[in-house]
Coordinates of C-alpha atoms and ligand atoms in Angstrom, one line a residue:
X27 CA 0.0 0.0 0.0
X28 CA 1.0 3.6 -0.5
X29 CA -0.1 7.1 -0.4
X30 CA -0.5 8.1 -4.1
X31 CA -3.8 8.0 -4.7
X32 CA -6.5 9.7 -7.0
X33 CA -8.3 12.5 -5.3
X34 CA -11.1 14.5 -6.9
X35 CA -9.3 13.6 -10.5
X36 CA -6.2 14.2 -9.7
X37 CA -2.8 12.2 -8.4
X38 CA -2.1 13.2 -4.9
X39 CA 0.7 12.6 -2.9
X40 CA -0.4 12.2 0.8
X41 CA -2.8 15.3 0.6
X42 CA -0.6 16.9 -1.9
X43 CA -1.7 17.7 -5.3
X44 CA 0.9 16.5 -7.7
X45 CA 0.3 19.6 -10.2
X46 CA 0.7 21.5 -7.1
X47 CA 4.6 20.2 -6.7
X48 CA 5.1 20.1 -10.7
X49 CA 4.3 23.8 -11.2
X50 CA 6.5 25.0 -8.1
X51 CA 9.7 22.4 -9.1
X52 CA 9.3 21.8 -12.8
X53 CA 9.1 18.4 -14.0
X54 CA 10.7 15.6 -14.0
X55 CA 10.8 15.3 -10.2
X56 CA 11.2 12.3 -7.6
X57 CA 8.4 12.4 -4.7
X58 CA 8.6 10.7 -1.8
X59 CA 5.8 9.9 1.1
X60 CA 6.8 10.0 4.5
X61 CA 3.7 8.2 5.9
X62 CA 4.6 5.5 3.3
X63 CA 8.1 5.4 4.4
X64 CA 7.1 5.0 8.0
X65 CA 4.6 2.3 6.9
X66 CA 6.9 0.1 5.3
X67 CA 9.2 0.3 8.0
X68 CA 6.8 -0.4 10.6
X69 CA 5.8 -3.4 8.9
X70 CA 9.7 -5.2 9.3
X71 CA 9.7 -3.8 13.4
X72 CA 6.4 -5.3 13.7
X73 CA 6.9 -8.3 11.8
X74 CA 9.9 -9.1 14.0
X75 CA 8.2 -8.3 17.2
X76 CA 9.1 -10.6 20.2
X77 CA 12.9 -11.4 18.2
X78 CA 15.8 -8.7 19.3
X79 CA 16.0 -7.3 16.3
X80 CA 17.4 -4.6 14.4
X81 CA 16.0 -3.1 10.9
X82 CA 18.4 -1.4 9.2
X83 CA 17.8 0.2 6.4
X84 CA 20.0 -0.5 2.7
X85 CA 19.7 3.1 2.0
X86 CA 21.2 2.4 -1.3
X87 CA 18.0 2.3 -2.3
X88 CA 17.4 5.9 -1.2
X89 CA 19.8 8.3 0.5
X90 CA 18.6 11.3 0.4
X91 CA 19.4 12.9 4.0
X92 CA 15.6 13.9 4.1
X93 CA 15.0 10.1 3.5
X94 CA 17.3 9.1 6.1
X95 CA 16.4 11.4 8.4
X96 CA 13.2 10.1 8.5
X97 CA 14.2 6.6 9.1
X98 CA 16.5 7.4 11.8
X99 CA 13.8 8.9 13.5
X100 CA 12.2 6.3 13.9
X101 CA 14.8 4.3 15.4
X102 CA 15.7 1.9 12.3
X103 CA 19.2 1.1 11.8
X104 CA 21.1 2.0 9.1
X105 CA 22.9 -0.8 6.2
X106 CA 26.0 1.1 4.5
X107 CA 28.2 -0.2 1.9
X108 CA 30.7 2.8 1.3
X109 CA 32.1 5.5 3.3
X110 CA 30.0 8.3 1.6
X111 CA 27.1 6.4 2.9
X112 CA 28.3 5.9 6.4
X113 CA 29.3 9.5 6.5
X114 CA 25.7 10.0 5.3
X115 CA 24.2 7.8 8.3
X116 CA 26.1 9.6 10.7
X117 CA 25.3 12.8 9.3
X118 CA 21.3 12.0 9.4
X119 CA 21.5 10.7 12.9
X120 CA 21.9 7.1 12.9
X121 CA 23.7 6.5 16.3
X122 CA 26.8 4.6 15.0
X123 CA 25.6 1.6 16.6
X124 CA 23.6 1.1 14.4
X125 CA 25.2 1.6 11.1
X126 CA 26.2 -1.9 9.7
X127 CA 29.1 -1.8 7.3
X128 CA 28.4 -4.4 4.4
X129 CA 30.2 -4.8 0.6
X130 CA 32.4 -6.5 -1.4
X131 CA 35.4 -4.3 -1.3
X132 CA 35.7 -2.2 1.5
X133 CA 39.0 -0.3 1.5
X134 CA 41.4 0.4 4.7
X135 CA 40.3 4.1 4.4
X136 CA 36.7 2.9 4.6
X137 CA 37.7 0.4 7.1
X138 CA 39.5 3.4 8.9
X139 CA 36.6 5.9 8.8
X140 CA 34.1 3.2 10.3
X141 CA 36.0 2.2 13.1
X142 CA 37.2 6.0 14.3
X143 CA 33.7 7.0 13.7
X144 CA 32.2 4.3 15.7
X145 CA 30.2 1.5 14.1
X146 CA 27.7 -1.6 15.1
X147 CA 29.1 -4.1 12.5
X148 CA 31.5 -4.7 9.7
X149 CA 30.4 -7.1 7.2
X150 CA 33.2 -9.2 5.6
X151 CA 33.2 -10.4 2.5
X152 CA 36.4 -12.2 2.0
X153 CA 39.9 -14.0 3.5
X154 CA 41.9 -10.5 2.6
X155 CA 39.4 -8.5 3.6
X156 CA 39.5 -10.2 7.0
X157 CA 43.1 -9.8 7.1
X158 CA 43.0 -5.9 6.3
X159 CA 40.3 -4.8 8.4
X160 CA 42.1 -6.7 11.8
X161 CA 45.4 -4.5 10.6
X162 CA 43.5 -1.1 10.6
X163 CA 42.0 -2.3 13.7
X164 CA 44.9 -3.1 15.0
X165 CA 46.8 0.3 14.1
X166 CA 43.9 2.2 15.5
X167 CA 44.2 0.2 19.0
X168 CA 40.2 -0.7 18.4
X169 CA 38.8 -4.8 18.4
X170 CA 36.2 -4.5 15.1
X171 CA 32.9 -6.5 15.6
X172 CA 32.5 -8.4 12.6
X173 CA 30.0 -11.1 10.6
X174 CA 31.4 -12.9 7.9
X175 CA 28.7 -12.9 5.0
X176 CA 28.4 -16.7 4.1
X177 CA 27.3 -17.2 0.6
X178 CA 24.7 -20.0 0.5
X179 CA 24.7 -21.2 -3.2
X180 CA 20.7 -20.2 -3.1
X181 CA 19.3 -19.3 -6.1
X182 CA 17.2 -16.1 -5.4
X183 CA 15.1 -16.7 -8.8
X184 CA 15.7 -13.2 -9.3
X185 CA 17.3 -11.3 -12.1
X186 CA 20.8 -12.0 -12.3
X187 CA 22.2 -8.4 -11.7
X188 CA 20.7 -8.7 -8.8
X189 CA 20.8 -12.3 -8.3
X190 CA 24.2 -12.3 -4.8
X191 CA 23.7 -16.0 -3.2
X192 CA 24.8 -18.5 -6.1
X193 CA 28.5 -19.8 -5.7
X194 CA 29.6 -17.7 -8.9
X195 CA 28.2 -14.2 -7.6
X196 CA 30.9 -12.3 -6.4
X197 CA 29.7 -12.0 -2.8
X198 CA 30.9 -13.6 0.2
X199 CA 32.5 -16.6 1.1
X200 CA 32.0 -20.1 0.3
X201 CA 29.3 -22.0 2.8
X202 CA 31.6 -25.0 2.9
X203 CA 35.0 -23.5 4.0
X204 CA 32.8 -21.0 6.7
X205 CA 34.1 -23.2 9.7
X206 CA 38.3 -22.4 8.2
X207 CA 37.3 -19.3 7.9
X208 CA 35.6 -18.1 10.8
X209 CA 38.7 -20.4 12.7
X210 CA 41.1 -17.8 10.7
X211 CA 38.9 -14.4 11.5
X212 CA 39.2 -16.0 15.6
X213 CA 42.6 -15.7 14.8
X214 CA 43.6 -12.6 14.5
X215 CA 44.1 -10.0 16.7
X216 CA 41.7 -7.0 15.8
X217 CA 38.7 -8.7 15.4
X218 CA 35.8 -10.1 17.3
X219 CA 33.4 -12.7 15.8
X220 CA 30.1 -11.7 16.6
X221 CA 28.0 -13.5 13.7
X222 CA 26.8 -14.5 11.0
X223 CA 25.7 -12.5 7.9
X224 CA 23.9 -13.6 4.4
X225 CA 22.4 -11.4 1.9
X226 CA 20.7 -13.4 -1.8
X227 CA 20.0 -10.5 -3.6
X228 CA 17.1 -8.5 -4.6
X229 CA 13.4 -8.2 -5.5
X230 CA 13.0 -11.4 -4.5
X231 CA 9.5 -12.9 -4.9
X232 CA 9.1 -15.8 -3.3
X233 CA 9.8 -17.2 0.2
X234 CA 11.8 -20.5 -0.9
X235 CA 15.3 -18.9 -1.0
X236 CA 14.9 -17.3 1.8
X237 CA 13.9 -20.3 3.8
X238 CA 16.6 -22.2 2.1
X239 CA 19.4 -19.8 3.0
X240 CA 18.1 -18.8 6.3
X241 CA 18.0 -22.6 7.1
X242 CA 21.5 -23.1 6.6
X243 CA 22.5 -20.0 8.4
X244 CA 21.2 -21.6 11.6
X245 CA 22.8 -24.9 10.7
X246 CA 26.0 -23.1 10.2
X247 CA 25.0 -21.0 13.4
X248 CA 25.0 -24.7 15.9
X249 CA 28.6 -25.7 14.2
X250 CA 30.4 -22.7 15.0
X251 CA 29.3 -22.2 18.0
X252 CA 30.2 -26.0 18.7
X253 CA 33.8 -25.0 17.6
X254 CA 33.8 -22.1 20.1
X255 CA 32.4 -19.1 18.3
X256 CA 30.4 -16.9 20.4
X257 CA 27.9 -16.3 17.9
X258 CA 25.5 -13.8 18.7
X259 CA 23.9 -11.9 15.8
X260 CA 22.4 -12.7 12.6
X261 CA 22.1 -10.6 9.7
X262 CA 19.7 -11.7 7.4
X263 CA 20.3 -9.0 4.6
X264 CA 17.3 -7.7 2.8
X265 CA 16.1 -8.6 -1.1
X266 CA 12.1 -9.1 -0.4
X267 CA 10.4 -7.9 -3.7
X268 CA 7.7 -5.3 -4.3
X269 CA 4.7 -5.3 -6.2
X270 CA 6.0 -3.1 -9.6
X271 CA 3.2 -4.6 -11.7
X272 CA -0.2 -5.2 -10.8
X273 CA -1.1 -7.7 -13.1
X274 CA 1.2 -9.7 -11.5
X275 CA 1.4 -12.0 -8.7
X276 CA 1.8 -9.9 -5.0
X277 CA 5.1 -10.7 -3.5
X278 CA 5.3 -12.2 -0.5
X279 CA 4.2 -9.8 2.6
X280 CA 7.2 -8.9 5.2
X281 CA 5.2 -10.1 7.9
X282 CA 5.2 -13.5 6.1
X283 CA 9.0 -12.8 5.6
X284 CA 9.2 -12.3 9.2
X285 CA 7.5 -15.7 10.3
X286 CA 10.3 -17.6 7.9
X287 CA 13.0 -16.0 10.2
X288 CA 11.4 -16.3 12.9
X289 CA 10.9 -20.2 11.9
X290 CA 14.4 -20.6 11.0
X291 CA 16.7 -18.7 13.2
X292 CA 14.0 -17.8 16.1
X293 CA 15.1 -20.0 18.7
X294 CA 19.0 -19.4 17.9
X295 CA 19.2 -16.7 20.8
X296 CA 20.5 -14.4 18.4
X297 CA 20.3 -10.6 17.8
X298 CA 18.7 -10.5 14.4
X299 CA 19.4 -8.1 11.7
X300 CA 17.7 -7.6 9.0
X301 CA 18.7 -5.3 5.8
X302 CA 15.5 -4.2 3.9
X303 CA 15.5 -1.2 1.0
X304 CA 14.0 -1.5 -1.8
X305 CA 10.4 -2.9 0.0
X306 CA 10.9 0.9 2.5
X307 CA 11.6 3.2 -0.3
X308 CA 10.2 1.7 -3.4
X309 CA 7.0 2.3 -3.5
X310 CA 7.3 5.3 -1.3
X311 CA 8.7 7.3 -4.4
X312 CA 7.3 8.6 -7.8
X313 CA 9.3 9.8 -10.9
X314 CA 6.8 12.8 -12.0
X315 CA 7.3 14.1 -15.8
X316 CA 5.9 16.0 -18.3
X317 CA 4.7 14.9 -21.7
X318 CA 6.9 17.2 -24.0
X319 CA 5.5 15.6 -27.6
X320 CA 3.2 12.5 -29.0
X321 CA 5.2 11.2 -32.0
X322 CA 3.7 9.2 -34.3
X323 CA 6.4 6.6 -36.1
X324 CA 5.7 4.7 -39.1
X325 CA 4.0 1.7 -37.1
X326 CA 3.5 2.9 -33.2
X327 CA 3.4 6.4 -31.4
X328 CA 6.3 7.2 -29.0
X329 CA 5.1 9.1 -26.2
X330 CA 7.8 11.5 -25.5
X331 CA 9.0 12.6 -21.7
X332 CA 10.8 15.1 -20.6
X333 CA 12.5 12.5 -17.4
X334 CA 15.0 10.2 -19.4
X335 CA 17.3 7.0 -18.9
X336 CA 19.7 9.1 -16.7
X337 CA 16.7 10.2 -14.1
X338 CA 15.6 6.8 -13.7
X339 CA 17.7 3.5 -15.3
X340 CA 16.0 0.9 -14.0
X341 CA 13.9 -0.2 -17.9
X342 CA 17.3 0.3 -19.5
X343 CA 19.6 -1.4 -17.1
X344 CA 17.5 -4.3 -15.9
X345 CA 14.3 -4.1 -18.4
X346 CA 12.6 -3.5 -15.1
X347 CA 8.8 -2.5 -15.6
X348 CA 7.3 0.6 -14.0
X349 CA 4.0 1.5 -14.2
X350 CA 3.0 4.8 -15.9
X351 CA -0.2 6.6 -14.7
X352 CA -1.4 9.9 -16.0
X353 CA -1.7 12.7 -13.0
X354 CA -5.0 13.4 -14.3
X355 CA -7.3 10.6 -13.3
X356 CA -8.6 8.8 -16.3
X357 CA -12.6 8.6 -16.7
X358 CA -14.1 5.6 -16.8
X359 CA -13.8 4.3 -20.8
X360 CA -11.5 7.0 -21.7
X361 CA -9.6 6.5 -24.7
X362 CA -6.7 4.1 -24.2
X363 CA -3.4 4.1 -25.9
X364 CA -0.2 2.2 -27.0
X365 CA 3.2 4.0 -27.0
X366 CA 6.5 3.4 -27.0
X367 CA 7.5 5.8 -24.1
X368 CA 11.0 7.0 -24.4
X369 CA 13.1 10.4 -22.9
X370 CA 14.8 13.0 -24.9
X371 CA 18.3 11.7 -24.1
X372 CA 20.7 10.3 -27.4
X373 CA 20.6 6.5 -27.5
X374 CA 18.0 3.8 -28.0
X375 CA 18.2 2.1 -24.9
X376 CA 16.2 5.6 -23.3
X377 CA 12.9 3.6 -23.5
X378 CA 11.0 3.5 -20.4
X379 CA 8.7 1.0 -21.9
X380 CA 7.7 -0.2 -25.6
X381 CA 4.4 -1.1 -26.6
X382 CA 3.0 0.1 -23.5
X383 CA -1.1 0.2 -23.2
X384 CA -2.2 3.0 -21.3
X385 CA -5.0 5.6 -21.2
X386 CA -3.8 8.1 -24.1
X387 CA -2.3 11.6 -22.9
X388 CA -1.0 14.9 -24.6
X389 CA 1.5 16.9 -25.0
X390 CA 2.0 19.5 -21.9
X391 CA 0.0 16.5 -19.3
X392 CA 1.8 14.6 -16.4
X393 CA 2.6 11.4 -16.2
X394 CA 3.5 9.0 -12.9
X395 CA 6.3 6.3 -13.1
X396 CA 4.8 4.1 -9.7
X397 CA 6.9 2.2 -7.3
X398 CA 10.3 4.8 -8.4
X399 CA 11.7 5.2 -4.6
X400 CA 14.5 3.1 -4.4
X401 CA 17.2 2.4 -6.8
X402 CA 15.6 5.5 -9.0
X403 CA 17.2 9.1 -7.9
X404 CA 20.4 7.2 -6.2
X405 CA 20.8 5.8 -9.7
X406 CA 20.9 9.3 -11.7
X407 CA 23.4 10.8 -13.6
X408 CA 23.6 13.9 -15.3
X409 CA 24.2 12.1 -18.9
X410 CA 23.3 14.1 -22.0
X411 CA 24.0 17.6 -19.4
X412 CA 20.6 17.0 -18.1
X413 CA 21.0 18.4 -14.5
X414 CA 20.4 16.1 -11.8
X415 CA 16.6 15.1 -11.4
X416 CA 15.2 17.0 -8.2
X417 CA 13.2 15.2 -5.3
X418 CA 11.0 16.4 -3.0
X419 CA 9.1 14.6 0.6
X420 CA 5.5 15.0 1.1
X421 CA 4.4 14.7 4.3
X422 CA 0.1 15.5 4.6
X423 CA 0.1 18.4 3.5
X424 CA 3.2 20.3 3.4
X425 CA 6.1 19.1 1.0
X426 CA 9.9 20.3 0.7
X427 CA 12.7 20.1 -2.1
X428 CA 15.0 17.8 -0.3
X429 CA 17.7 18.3 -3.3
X430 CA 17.2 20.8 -5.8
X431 CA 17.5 20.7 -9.6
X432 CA 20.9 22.5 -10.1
X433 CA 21.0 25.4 -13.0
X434 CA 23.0 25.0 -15.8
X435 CA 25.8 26.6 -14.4
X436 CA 26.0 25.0 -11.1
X437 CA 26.2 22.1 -13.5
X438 CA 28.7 23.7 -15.8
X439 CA 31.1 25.4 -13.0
X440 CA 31.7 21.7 -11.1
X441 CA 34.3 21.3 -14.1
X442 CA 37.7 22.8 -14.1
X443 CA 39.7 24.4 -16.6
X444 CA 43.4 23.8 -16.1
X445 CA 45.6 26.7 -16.1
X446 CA 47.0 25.5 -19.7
X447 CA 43.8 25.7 -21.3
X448 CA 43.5 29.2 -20.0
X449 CA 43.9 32.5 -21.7
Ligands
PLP789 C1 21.3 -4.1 -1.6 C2 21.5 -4.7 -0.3 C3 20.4 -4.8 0.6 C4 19.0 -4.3 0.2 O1 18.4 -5.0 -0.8 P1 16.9 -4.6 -1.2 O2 16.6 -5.5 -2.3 O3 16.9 -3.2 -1.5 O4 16.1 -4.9 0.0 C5 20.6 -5.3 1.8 N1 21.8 -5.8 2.2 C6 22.9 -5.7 1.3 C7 24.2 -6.3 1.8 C8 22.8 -5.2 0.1 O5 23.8 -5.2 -0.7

């Protein structure tokens, strides 16, 4: 559920008209509810309710400070996997025990930054990793508390960018060498073993994987501790799947999520952690943009946007679908439409969608890309010198631009001109 909704014939977010925010910010814009935010958070704290639990949020889905702020605000942990996003957390308020440090490459500056800063967790990945981060540890006279993501050879049934528990994905270490390897990490001198950690990847829509993986995480959980490992906490990553088409199936709910971990790993005595993003900010977020022309090609119409590939990747990177609603609410039996909608920006692979039946717009309307929080703004670039898309947060009935769309020559002046090139 979320807070965009059709009032009185027009797209609202919260109690906000959308034309309202359009005609003050320009279009294309990201917009973001607060209430639905807060919603999808509550449903992971809830879900986990009677297990000591954590939610942290992957806020590579969505890191706008305004975004984070809200999050930390209501208590949720924070999932980082570079320093410019635990300088972020720390910067929004996250208290720095709560800011997990997870990825595949962490380097000793990041390493360095996260333990003088303070941090809950580091998240390690791999045999060298292990041995660098106990080094910087060691040099900083700190112990860092560590998981070592365990990669289950689960098949997420996901799409394979985003597909991070097989045994050829890139991420952590092999299941069957976990008990050498957690024997090394006990080892050495700047570390201490506090748990486990497994993340399979993302959108995820079914329950199977996760049962699968979560199941060997607490088989893996009785062995180590039976070879002396105090193990304490579980991080169960994130992955669970949103709804971006509603013709299709629903994915599964996160309170069902919940009652697989809870099944699994429940009576483990463990601190759980658990790592959601996209299902928080997904569909708490709109890409808003206006319809610049209606082309008409030799065989199909191409519905022409002014928001492009570089506001929001997602169709060209991983053909993901997003639904596009007009602003203005459709009468019932109102004409209906097939385009090809692309953006204005200089290659083929701008198409948001081809083919694409919808109720039939004009040139000058709005247009709503559903279900654009996460992996949408984070994702932009400024390709084609299209400045950086702006966002805004709703919240009732006020909103705020939470990053504004710079001018040309904010855009232009980031560049330098080396002396040479002068005069
Ligand atoms: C990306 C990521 C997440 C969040 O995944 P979502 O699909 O957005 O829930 C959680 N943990 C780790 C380690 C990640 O890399």
């Amino acid at each position: 559920m979320d807070h965009f909704l059709y009032r009185d014939g027009v797209l609202h977010a919260e109690d906000v008209p959308l034309p309202e925010i359009a005609a003050t910010v320009g279009t294309p814009f990201y917009v973001y509810s607060t209430a639905t935010l807060e919603r999808h958070y509550r449903l992971f704290d809830e879900g986990m309710a009677g297990m000591d639990h954590l939610v942290c949020y992957a806020m590579k889905a969505n890191s706008n400070q305004a975004v984070l702020t809200v999050m930390a605000r209501l208590g949720a942990g924070a999932d980082v996997v570079s320093g410019g996003e635990y300088s972020r957390a720390v910067a929004a308020g996250f208290p720095v025990e709560r800011i997990v440090f997870s990825g595949v490459g962490k380097t000793a500056d990041e390493m360095e930054l996260a333990l003088s800063g303070g941090v809950r967790q580091i998240n390690v990945e791999s045999e060298p990793e292990l041995r660098r981060l106990s080094e910087v540890a060691v040099r900083l006279g700190v112990t860092a508390p560590i998981a070592i993501r365990i990669n289950p050879d689960v098949d997420a049934r996901t799409h394979e960018k985003i597909a991070t528990g097989r045994s050829e994905n890139k991420f952590g270490v092999p299941i069957g060498r976990a008990r050498e390897i957690y024997a090394e990490a006990a080892g050495l001198p700047g570390l201490d073993v506090a748990g486990i950690d497994v993340h399979i990847g993302s959108q995820l829509t079914d329950l199977g994987p996760y049962e699968r993986a979560y199941g060997k995480v607490a088989e893996l959980a009785r062995v180590l501790r039976s070879d002396g490992h105090d193990i304490r906490r579980l991080d169960l990553g994130g992955g669970l799947g949103i709804p971006y088409e509603r013709s299709n199936a629903v994915p599964p709910l996160p309170i069902d999520y919940c009652e697989v971990i809870r099944r699994t790993v429940g009576d483990l005595d463990c601190e759980i952690e658990i790592e959601p993003g996209r299902l928080i900010a997904g569909n708490a977020g709109l890409l808003v943009a206006g319809v610049i022309y209606v082309k008409a090609g030799q065989d199909r119409e191409f519905l022409i946007l002014d928001a492009a590939m570089n506001d929001l990747v997602r169709p060209a990177m991983y053909g993901a679908h997003h639904e596009i609603v007009p602003v203005t609410e459709p009468v019932p039996g109102s004409e209906q439409a097939t385009y090809d909608v692309v953006g204005p920006v200089c290659e083929t692979g701008d198409t948001f969608s081809r083919g694409r039946k919808m109720p039939s717009v004009v040139e000058g309307d709005l247009v709503a890309f559903r279900s654009a929080g996460a992996y949408g703004a984070v994702m932009a670039s400024e390709y084609n010198s299209r400045p950086l898309v702006p966002e805004v947060l709703v919240s009732e009935r006020r909103f705020a631009v939470i990053r504004p769309r710079p001018a040309f020559d904010e855009m232009i002046n980031r560049d330098i001109i080396p002396s040479w090139l002068k005069g």
